[in-house]
mmCIF file of C-alpha atoms and ligand atoms in Angstrom:
data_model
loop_
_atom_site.group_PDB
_atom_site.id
_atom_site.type_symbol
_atom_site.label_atom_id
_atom_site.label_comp_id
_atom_site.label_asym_id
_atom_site.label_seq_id
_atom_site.Cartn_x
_atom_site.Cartn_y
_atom_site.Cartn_z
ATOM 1 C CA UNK U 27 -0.844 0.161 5.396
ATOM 2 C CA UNK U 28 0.574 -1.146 8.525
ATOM 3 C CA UNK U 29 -0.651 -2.269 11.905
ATOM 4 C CA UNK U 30 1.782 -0.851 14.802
ATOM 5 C CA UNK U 31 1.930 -2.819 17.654
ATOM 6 C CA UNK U 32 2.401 -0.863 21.180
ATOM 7 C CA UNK U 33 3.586 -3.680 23.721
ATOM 8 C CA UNK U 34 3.346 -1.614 27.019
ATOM 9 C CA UNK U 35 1.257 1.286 26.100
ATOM 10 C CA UNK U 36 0.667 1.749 29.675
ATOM 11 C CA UNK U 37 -0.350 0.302 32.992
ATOM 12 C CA UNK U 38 -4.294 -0.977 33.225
ATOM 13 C CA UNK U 39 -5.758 -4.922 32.554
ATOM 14 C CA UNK U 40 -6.539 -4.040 29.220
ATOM 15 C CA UNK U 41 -5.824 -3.666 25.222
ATOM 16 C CA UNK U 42 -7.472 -2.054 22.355
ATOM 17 C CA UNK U 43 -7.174 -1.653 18.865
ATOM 18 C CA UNK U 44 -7.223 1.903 18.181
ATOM 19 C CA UNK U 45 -8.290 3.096 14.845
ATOM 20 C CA UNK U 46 -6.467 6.621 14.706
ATOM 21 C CA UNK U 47 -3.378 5.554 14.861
ATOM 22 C CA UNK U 48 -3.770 2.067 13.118
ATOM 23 C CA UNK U 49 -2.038 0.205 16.476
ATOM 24 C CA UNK U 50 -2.728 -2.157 18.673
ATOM 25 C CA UNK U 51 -1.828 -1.337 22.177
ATOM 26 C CA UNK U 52 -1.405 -3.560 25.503
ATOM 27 C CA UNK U 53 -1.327 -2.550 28.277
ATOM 28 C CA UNK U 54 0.016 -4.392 31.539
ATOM 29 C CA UNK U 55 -0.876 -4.865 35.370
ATOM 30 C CA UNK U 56 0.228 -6.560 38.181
ATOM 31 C CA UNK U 57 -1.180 -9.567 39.436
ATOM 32 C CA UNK U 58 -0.473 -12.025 42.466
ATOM 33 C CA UNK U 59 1.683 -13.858 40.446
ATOM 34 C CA UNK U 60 3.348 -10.525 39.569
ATOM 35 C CA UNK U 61 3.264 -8.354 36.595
ATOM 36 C CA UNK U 62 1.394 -9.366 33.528
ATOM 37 C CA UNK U 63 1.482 -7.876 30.245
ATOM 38 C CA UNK U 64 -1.559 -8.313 28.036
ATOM 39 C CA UNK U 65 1.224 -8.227 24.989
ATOM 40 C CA UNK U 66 2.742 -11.760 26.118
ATOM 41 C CA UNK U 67 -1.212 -13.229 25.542
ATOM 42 C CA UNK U 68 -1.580 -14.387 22.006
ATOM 43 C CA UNK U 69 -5.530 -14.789 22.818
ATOM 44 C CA UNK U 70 -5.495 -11.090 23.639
ATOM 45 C CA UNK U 71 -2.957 -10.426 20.407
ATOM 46 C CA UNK U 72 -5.388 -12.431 18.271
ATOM 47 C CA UNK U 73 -8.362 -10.850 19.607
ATOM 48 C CA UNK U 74 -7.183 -7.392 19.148
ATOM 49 C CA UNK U 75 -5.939 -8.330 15.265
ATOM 50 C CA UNK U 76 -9.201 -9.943 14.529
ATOM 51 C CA UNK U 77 -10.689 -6.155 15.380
ATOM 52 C CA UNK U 78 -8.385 -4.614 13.173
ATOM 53 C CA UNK U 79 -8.997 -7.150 10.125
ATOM 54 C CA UNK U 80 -12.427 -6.561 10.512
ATOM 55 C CA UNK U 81 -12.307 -2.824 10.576
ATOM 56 C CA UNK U 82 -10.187 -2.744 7.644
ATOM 57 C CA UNK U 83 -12.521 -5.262 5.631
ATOM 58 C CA UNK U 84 -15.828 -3.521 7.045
ATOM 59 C CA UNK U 85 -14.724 0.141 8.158
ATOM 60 C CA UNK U 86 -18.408 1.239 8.862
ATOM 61 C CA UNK U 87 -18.630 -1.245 11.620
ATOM 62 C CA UNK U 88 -16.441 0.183 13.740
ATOM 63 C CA UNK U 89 -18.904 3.820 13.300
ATOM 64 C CA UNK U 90 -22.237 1.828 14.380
ATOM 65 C CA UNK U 91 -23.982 2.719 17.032
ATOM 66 C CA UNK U 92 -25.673 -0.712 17.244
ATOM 67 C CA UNK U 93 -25.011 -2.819 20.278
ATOM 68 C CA UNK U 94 -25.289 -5.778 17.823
ATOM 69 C CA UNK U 95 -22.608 -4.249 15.674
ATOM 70 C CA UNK U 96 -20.187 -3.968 18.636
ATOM 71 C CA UNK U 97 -20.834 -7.774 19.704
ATOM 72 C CA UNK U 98 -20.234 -8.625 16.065
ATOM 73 C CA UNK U 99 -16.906 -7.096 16.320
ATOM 74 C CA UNK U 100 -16.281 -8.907 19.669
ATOM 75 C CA UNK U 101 -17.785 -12.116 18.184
ATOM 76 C CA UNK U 102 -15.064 -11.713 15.231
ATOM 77 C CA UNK U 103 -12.050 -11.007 17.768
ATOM 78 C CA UNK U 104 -12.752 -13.784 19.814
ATOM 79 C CA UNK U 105 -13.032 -16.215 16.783
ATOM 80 C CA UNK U 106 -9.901 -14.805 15.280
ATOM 81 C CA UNK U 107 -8.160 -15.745 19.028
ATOM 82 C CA UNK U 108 -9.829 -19.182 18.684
ATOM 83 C CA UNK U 109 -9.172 -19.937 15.106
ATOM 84 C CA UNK U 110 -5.505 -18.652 15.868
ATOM 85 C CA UNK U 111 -5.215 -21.281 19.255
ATOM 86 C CA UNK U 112 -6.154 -23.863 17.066
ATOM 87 C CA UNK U 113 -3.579 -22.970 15.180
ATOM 88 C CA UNK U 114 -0.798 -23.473 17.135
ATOM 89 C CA UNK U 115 0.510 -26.385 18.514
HETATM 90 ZN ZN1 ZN R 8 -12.641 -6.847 21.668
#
């Protein structure tokens, strides 16, 4: 298995991890500063990776319609982006 990763999958202030088609995609906007792409972030990189881990460790997560399910999975991308900043020097 393999994670693709889709650096300007279009134009919006977001990025997702999208199950189908095993990718992670970033999307980019501009900003006053000019244009930003969400791909150049490795908080939103980590975040979006810590989704995928998680779906591929605990694949019925992803299916739950529990609002505490979903904040798990947010709970584990934002730790993966934290772990992952303390990480790096
Ligand atoms: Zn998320």
């Amino acid at each position: 298995n393999r994670l693709l990763l889709v650096p300007t999958a279009g134009y919006g202030e977001n990025a997702y991890y999208d199950r189908m088609s095993k990718s992670l995609q970033f999307y980019w906007f501009v900003a006053d500063a000019g244009r930003v792409n969400t791909c150049e972030s490795s908080d939103i990189v980590n975040h979006e990776f810590g989704h995928a881990v998680l779906d591929g460790l605990r694949p019925y997560y992803f299916e739950s319609i529990l609002n505490e399910t979903g904040a798990f999975h947010e709970f584990m991308g934002d730790l993966t982006a934290l772990l992952m900043a303390f990480r790096n020097n």
